[in-house]
Amino acid sequence: MNSLETTMEVPIIGISRHRLGRDGKGVTTLVAFHGCTLHCRYCLNPQCLQPDSTCLLMTPDELIDELMIDDLYFQATGGGVCFGGGEPLLRSEFIREFHSLAPKEWRITVETSLQVPRKQLEEVFPFVNHYIVDIKDTSPEIYRRYTGGRVECALENLQWLVNQGVANRIVVRLPHIPDFNTVDDVAHSRRLLEAMGITLFDEFTYVTV
């Protein structure tokens, strides 16, 4: 264990290793946290909201020990750790502590809806290398129907990030969600986000069953 060992524990619903080209640069490991601020109709990780989910309770030190097996891959490819969930920025203090203890060469990516108070985004901003922002749709009504939340919070946080000069490190996901939005809605969202300063997008269609 690191000499700065901490007793801070958080629930983790899964760790996915050897991801290439999916979470930013190089080989990455996805660490998915329990807990989310939204209730999306087609949630990919519904266990993140289930109170009886089987979780790993880990401290930052324990997570680093778990991930050191891939240190060579991270160092050789410029990769690192992608924090997702759920909503990883609910665990901003944990991520900050993890970064302070991890090898400095590990890149940090967060996959987030930005549905958190600004202070939690500001806490991780100094060391996050890459943002994957899941906006869903910029229409307040479509967003509310699909997620149960308010898109204004996400857009305000996204604009704050752009204003910090890191637009080139942000990929915004804009899905076509059957029964919730149309391809025209997606195009409208893209135009609005481009006007905000976003240049990198991931557009796709949800496959629902």
mmCIF file of C-alpha atoms in Angstrom:
data_model
loop_
_atom_site.group_PDB
_atom_site.id
_atom_site.type_symbol
_atom_site.label_atom_id
_atom_site.label_comp_id
_atom_site.label_asym_id
_atom_site.label_seq_id
_atom_site.Cartn_x
_atom_site.Cartn_y
_atom_site.Cartn_z
ATOM 1 C CA MET A 1 0.000 0.000 0.000
ATOM 2 C CA ASN A 2 1.045 3.575 -0.604
ATOM 3 C CA SER A 3 2.387 5.399 2.453
ATOM 4 C CA LEU A 4 -0.452 7.923 2.025
ATOM 5 C CA GLU A 5 -3.066 5.169 2.349
ATOM 6 C CA THR A 6 -6.587 6.493 2.810
ATOM 7 C CA THR A 7 -9.664 4.911 4.364
ATOM 8 C CA MET A 8 -12.068 6.584 1.885
ATOM 9 C CA GLU A 9 -14.177 3.818 0.330
ATOM 10 C CA VAL A 10 -16.613 4.068 -2.568
ATOM 11 C CA PRO A 11 -18.842 1.447 -4.225
ATOM 12 C CA ILE A 12 -17.683 0.292 -7.668
ATOM 13 C CA ILE A 13 -20.003 -1.760 -9.893
ATOM 14 C CA GLY A 14 -17.359 -2.912 -12.333
ATOM 15 C CA ILE A 15 -13.812 -2.676 -13.716
ATOM 16 C CA SER A 16 -13.316 -3.296 -17.453
ATOM 17 C CA ARG A 17 -9.716 -3.678 -18.665
ATOM 18 C CA HIS A 18 -7.889 -3.501 -22.001
ATOM 19 C CA ARG A 19 -10.185 -1.015 -23.728
ATOM 20 C CA LEU A 20 -8.553 0.423 -26.850
ATOM 21 C CA GLY A 21 -9.796 3.522 -28.632
ATOM 22 C CA ARG A 22 -13.007 3.709 -26.609
ATOM 23 C CA ASP A 23 -12.204 6.069 -23.740
ATOM 24 C CA GLY A 24 -9.671 8.469 -25.168
ATOM 25 C CA LYS A 25 -6.033 7.834 -25.983
ATOM 26 C CA GLY A 26 -4.322 4.448 -25.680
ATOM 27 C CA VAL A 27 -5.295 1.412 -23.638
ATOM 28 C CA THR A 28 -7.675 2.280 -20.829
ATOM 29 C CA THR A 29 -9.421 0.641 -17.912
ATOM 30 C CA LEU A 30 -12.994 1.685 -17.179
ATOM 31 C CA VAL A 31 -13.901 2.046 -13.495
ATOM 32 C CA ALA A 32 -17.680 2.321 -13.063
ATOM 33 C CA PHE A 33 -19.056 3.834 -9.849
ATOM 34 C CA HIS A 34 -22.364 3.088 -8.201
ATOM 35 C CA GLY A 35 -24.762 6.042 -8.019
ATOM 36 C CA CYS A 36 -26.249 8.424 -10.577
ATOM 37 C CA THR A 37 -28.206 11.676 -10.662
ATOM 38 C CA LEU A 38 -30.386 10.593 -13.603
ATOM 39 C CA HIS A 39 -32.891 7.836 -14.355
ATOM 40 C CA CYS A 40 -32.445 7.253 -18.097
ATOM 41 C CA ARG A 41 -35.036 5.041 -19.768
ATOM 42 C CA TYR A 42 -32.427 2.977 -21.650
ATOM 43 C CA CYS A 43 -29.710 2.972 -18.994
ATOM 44 C CA LEU A 44 -26.735 0.804 -19.968
ATOM 45 C CA ASN A 45 -25.775 0.199 -16.325
ATOM 46 C CA PRO A 46 -29.062 0.048 -14.361
ATOM 47 C CA GLN A 47 -27.235 -1.612 -11.469
ATOM 48 C CA CYS A 48 -25.674 1.766 -10.706
ATOM 49 C CA LEU A 49 -29.029 2.812 -9.205
ATOM 50 C CA GLN A 50 -30.055 -0.444 -7.574
ATOM 51 C CA PRO A 51 -29.612 -0.362 -3.783
ATOM 52 C CA ASP A 52 -28.916 -4.095 -3.661
ATOM 53 C CA SER A 53 -26.281 -4.078 -6.411
ATOM 54 C CA THR A 54 -23.170 -6.133 -5.777
ATOM 55 C CA CYS A 55 -20.384 -3.582 -5.449
ATOM 56 C CA LEU A 56 -16.711 -3.586 -4.676
ATOM 57 C CA LEU A 57 -15.918 -1.211 -1.822
ATOM 58 C CA MET A 58 -12.488 0.199 -2.593
ATOM 59 C CA THR A 59 -10.181 2.946 -1.390
ATOM 60 C CA PRO A 60 -8.024 4.926 -3.860
ATOM 61 C CA ASP A 61 -4.991 2.903 -2.744
ATOM 62 C CA GLU A 62 -6.768 -0.402 -3.310
ATOM 63 C CA LEU A 63 -7.933 0.677 -6.751
ATOM 64 C CA ILE A 64 -4.394 1.679 -7.726
ATOM 65 C CA ASP A 65 -3.113 -1.689 -6.528
ATOM 66 C CA GLU A 66 -5.803 -3.371 -8.670
ATOM 67 C CA LEU A 67 -4.893 -1.344 -11.773
ATOM 68 C CA MET A 68 -1.102 -1.561 -11.503
ATOM 69 C CA ILE A 69 -1.277 -4.818 -13.480
ATOM 70 C CA ASP A 70 -1.916 -2.626 -16.542
ATOM 71 C CA ASP A 71 0.687 0.037 -15.798
ATOM 72 C CA LEU A 72 2.889 -1.165 -18.677
ATOM 73 C CA TYR A 73 -0.019 -0.814 -21.136
ATOM 74 C CA PHE A 74 -0.874 2.647 -19.842
ATOM 75 C CA GLN A 75 2.725 3.835 -20.028
ATOM 76 C CA ALA A 76 3.392 2.363 -23.485
ATOM 77 C CA THR A 77 0.231 3.707 -25.154
ATOM 78 C CA GLY A 78 -0.409 6.940 -23.274
ATOM 79 C CA GLY A 79 -3.575 5.454 -21.813
ATOM 80 C CA GLY A 80 -4.919 5.325 -18.303
ATOM 81 C CA VAL A 81 -8.152 5.229 -16.355
ATOM 82 C CA CYS A 82 -11.660 6.201 -17.434
ATOM 83 C CA PHE A 83 -14.065 6.871 -14.575
ATOM 84 C CA GLY A 84 -17.701 6.207 -15.429
ATOM 85 C CA GLY A 85 -20.765 4.769 -13.836
ATOM 86 C CA GLY A 86 -23.269 5.942 -12.927
ATOM 87 C CA GLU A 87 -22.023 9.444 -12.483
ATOM 88 C CA PRO A 88 -18.306 9.570 -11.643
ATOM 89 C CA LEU A 89 -18.324 13.233 -10.600
ATOM 90 C CA LEU A 90 -20.385 12.241 -7.574
ATOM 91 C CA ARG A 91 -17.052 10.708 -6.464
ATOM 92 C CA SER A 92 -14.890 13.729 -7.260
ATOM 93 C CA GLU A 93 -13.068 13.588 -3.905
ATOM 94 C CA PHE A 94 -12.176 9.932 -4.509
ATOM 95 C CA ILE A 95 -10.947 10.717 -8.042
ATOM 96 C CA ARG A 96 -8.827 13.595 -6.741
ATOM 97 C CA GLU A 97 -7.240 11.348 -4.110
ATOM 98 C CA PHE A 98 -6.697 8.577 -6.672
ATOM 99 C CA HIS A 99 -4.898 10.986 -8.987
ATOM 100 C CA SER A 100 -2.652 12.243 -6.193
ATOM 101 C CA LEU A 101 -1.438 8.685 -5.555
ATOM 102 C CA ALA A 102 -1.363 7.204 -9.075
ATOM 103 C CA PRO A 103 1.618 7.309 -11.467
ATOM 104 C CA LYS A 104 1.646 10.760 -13.055
ATOM 105 C CA GLU A 105 1.790 9.260 -16.555
ATOM 106 C CA TRP A 106 -1.692 7.743 -16.248
ATOM 107 C CA ARG A 107 -4.238 9.794 -18.196
ATOM 108 C CA ILE A 108 -7.563 10.445 -16.488
ATOM 109 C CA THR A 109 -10.815 10.427 -18.466
ATOM 110 C CA VAL A 110 -14.283 11.003 -17.065
ATOM 111 C CA GLU A 111 -17.447 9.798 -18.777
ATOM 112 C CA THR A 112 -20.091 12.094 -17.337
ATOM 113 C CA SER A 113 -23.532 13.615 -17.805
ATOM 114 C CA LEU A 114 -22.265 16.790 -16.043
ATOM 115 C CA GLN A 115 -25.359 16.593 -13.842
ATOM 116 C CA VAL A 116 -23.545 17.634 -10.678
ATOM 117 C CA PRO A 117 -22.929 20.851 -8.741
ATOM 118 C CA ARG A 118 -20.157 22.922 -10.332
ATOM 119 C CA LYS A 119 -17.844 22.477 -7.330
ATOM 120 C CA GLN A 120 -17.559 18.743 -8.071
ATOM 121 C CA LEU A 121 -16.482 19.458 -11.643
ATOM 122 C CA GLU A 122 -14.021 22.096 -10.467
ATOM 123 C CA GLU A 123 -12.478 19.624 -8.001
ATOM 124 C CA VAL A 124 -11.304 17.277 -10.774
ATOM 125 C CA PHE A 125 -10.726 19.846 -13.531
ATOM 126 C CA PRO A 126 -6.995 20.455 -12.821
ATOM 127 C CA PHE A 127 -6.014 16.882 -13.709
ATOM 128 C CA VAL A 128 -8.660 15.436 -16.056
ATOM 129 C CA ASN A 129 -7.160 14.887 -19.506
ATOM 130 C CA HIS A 130 -10.274 13.966 -21.453
ATOM 131 C CA TYR A 131 -14.045 14.376 -21.066
ATOM 132 C CA ILE A 132 -16.738 12.190 -22.627
ATOM 133 C CA VAL A 133 -19.971 14.115 -22.045
ATOM 134 C CA ASP A 134 -23.276 12.297 -22.458
ATOM 135 C CA ILE A 135 -25.689 15.132 -23.237
ATOM 136 C CA LYS A 136 -28.503 12.970 -24.723
ATOM 137 C CA ASP A 137 -30.410 15.944 -26.208
ATOM 138 C CA THR A 138 -30.377 19.704 -25.673
ATOM 139 C CA SER A 139 -34.184 20.026 -25.686
ATOM 140 C CA PRO A 140 -35.320 20.528 -22.064
ATOM 141 C CA GLU A 141 -38.519 18.556 -22.706
ATOM 142 C CA ILE A 142 -36.858 15.616 -24.479
ATOM 143 C CA TYR A 143 -34.122 15.513 -21.844
ATOM 144 C CA ARG A 144 -36.639 15.569 -18.986
ATOM 145 C CA ARG A 145 -38.751 12.788 -20.509
ATOM 146 C CA TYR A 146 -35.733 10.588 -21.125
ATOM 147 C CA THR A 147 -33.608 11.226 -18.017
ATOM 148 C CA GLY A 148 -35.909 12.803 -15.430
ATOM 149 C CA GLY A 149 -33.399 15.656 -15.084
ATOM 150 C CA ARG A 150 -32.826 19.228 -16.253
ATOM 151 C CA VAL A 151 -30.528 19.696 -19.243
ATOM 152 C CA GLU A 152 -29.760 23.264 -18.182
ATOM 153 C CA CYS A 153 -27.372 22.026 -15.467
ATOM 154 C CA ALA A 154 -25.398 19.928 -17.952
ATOM 155 C CA LEU A 155 -25.226 22.714 -20.521
ATOM 156 C CA GLU A 156 -24.076 25.266 -17.955
ATOM 157 C CA ASN A 157 -21.286 22.951 -16.794
ATOM 158 C CA LEU A 158 -20.340 22.200 -20.395
ATOM 159 C CA GLN A 159 -20.125 25.911 -21.204
ATOM 160 C CA TRP A 160 -17.927 26.398 -18.128
ATOM 161 C CA LEU A 161 -15.550 23.719 -19.433
ATOM 162 C CA VAL A 162 -15.425 25.337 -22.866
ATOM 163 C CA ASN A 163 -14.692 28.685 -21.231
ATOM 164 C CA GLN A 164 -11.653 27.113 -19.546
ATOM 165 C CA GLY A 165 -10.161 26.468 -22.979
ATOM 166 C CA VAL A 166 -10.468 22.679 -23.092
ATOM 167 C CA ALA A 167 -13.027 22.214 -25.892
ATOM 168 C CA ASN A 168 -10.469 20.134 -27.803
ATOM 169 C CA ARG A 169 -10.509 17.610 -24.957
ATOM 170 C CA ILE A 170 -14.284 17.142 -24.882
ATOM 171 C CA VAL A 171 -16.269 14.619 -26.916
ATOM 172 C CA VAL A 172 -20.033 15.101 -26.678
ATOM 173 C CA ARG A 173 -22.292 12.111 -27.251
ATOM 174 C CA LEU A 174 -25.460 12.869 -29.198
ATOM 175 C CA PRO A 175 -27.587 9.745 -29.590
ATOM 176 C CA HIS A 176 -30.692 9.288 -31.672
ATOM 177 C CA ILE A 177 -33.007 7.732 -29.084
ATOM 178 C CA PRO A 178 -36.002 5.937 -30.646
ATOM 179 C CA ASP A 179 -39.359 7.141 -29.271
ATOM 180 C CA PHE A 180 -37.695 10.161 -27.634
ATOM 181 C CA ASN A 181 -35.931 12.242 -30.289
ATOM 182 C CA THR A 182 -35.501 12.387 -34.065
ATOM 183 C CA VAL A 183 -32.528 12.816 -36.369
ATOM 184 C CA ASP A 184 -33.639 16.425 -36.775
ATOM 185 C CA ASP A 185 -33.506 16.853 -32.991
ATOM 186 C CA VAL A 186 -29.960 15.490 -33.017
ATOM 187 C CA ALA A 187 -28.967 17.922 -35.750
ATOM 188 C CA HIS A 188 -30.517 20.816 -33.810
ATOM 189 C CA SER A 189 -28.586 19.805 -30.666
ATOM 190 C CA ARG A 190 -25.361 19.645 -32.649
ATOM 191 C CA ARG A 191 -25.842 23.148 -34.044
ATOM 192 C CA LEU A 192 -26.492 24.524 -30.562
ATOM 193 C CA LEU A 193 -23.422 22.797 -29.132
ATOM 194 C CA GLU A 194 -21.217 23.932 -32.013
ATOM 195 C CA ALA A 195 -22.318 27.494 -31.250
ATOM 196 C CA MET A 196 -21.102 26.916 -27.678
ATOM 197 C CA GLY A 197 -17.653 25.922 -28.988
ATOM 198 C CA ILE A 198 -17.884 22.114 -29.106
ATOM 199 C CA THR A 199 -16.157 20.531 -32.103
ATOM 200 C CA LEU A 200 -15.936 16.806 -31.278
ATOM 201 C CA PHE A 201 -19.061 14.631 -31.371
ATOM 202 C CA ASP A 202 -20.038 10.976 -31.120
ATOM 203 C CA GLU A 203 -23.349 10.450 -32.934
ATOM 204 C CA PHE A 204 -25.069 7.062 -32.957
ATOM 205 C CA THR A 205 -28.469 5.408 -32.618
ATOM 206 C CA TYR A 206 -29.543 3.532 -29.507
ATOM 207 C CA VAL A 207 -30.468 -0.080 -30.234
ATOM 208 C CA THR A 208 -33.496 -0.863 -28.080
ATOM 209 C CA VAL A 209 -35.172 -4.203 -27.469
#
